[in-house]
XYZ file of C-alpha atoms in Angstrom:
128
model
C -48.236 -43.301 -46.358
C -48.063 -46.967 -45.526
C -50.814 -47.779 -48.221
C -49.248 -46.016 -50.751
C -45.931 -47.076 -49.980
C -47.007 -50.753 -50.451
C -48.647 -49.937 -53.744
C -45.872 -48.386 -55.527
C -43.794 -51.198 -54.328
C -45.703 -53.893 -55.774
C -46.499 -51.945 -59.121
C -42.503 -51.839 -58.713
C -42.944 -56.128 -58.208
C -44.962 -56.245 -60.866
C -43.320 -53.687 -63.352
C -39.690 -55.963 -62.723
C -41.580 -59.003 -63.543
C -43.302 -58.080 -66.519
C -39.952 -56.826 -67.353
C -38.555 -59.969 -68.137
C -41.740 -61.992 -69.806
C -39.857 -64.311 -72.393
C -36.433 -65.209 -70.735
C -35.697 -68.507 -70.726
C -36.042 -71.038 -67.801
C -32.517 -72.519 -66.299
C -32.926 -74.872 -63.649
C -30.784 -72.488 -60.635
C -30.797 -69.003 -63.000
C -31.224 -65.792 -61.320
C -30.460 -63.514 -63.996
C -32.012 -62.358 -66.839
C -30.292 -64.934 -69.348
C -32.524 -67.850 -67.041
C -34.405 -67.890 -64.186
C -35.732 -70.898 -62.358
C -39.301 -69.813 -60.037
C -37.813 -68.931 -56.814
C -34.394 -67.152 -58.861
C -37.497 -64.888 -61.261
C -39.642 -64.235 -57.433
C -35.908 -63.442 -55.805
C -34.958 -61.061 -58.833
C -38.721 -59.391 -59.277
C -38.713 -58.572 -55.154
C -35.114 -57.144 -55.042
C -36.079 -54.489 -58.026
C -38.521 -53.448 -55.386
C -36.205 -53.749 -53.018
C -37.575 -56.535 -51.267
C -34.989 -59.543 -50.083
C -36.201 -62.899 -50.398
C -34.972 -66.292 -49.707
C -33.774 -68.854 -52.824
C -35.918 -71.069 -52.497
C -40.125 -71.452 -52.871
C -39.998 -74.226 -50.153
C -38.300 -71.332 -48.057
C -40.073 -68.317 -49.818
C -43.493 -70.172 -48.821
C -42.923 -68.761 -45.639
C -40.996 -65.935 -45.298
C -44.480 -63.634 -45.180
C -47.602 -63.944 -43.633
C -49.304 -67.121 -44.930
C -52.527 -66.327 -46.534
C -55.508 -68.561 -47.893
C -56.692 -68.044 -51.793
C -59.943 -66.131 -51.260
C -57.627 -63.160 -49.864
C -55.270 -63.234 -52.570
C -54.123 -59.526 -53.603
C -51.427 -58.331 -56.606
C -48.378 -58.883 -55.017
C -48.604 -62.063 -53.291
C -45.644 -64.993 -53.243
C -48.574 -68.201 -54.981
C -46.613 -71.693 -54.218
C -47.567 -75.328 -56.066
C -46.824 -78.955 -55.117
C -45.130 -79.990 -58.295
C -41.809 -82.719 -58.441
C -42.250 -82.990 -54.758
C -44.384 -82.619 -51.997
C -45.009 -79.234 -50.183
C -44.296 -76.030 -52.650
C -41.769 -76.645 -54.940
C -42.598 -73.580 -57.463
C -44.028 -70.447 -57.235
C -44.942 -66.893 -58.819
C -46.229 -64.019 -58.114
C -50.064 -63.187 -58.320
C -51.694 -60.762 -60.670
C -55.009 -61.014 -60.041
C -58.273 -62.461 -61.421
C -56.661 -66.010 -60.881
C -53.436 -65.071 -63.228
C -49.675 -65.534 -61.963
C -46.357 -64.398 -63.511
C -43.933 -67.375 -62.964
C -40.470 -69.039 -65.173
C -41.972 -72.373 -65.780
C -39.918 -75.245 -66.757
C -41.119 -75.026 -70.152
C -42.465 -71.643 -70.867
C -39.729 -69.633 -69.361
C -40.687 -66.402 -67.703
C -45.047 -66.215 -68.908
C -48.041 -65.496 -67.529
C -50.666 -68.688 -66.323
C -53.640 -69.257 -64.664
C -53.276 -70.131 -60.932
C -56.457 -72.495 -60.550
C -57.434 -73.872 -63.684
C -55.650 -76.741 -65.508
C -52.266 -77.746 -64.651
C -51.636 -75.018 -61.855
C -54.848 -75.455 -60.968
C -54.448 -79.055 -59.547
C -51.063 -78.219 -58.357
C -52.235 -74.943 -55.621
C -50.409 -75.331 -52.640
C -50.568 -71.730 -51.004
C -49.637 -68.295 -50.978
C -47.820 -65.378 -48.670
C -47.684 -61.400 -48.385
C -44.616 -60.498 -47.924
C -45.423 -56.601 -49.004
């Protein structure tokens, strides 16, 4: 039941943040008229009914830290981008994607380690 019960919840993860694939960014948004990274993570998780903290700097943490090669659907994926340490994040898709509300794409989908993200990789989490 466990095993199941994680997989329907991050189908549910995923499902909430495919959901919203175009809305705008807004530095601070939580809602579906602008999210910022850690407002879209926050609002994708609590569809699932999973609480998370605000912030990535905060969210980086709040599962159990995990290194890239174990990377699974689901997982909180963190970058070092204004400042040090992770300062955005998204949620992993698999085969190196991530759904995320960049600053200038809004809510889209990007790859995690290639290009700009690429550079940027600070870490990821489970939290489910």
């Amino acid at each position: 039941l466990g095993d199941v019960y994680k997989r329907q919840t991050v189908r549910n993860v995923i499902r909430a943040a495919y959901g919203v694939i175009g809305t705008p960014y807004v530095f601070g948004g939580t809602s579906v008229y602008g999210f910022d990274c850690s407002g879209f993570t926050q609002y994708a998780f609590a569809r699932a009914g999973i609480s998370l903290p605000r912030t990535a700097d905060v969210q980086m943490y709040s599962g159990r830290q995990i290194s890239a090669s174990q990377l699974r659907p689901g997982d909180l994926i963190f970058f070092s981008t204004y400042e040090p340490g992770p300062s955005h994040c998204g949620i992993y898709l698999g085969n190196g994607q991530f759904i995320h509300a960049g600053s200038s794409t809004g809510v889209t989908v990007s790859s995690a380690f290639t290009g700009y993200w690429g550079a940027r990789y600070y870490g990821a989490c489970r939290v489910i």
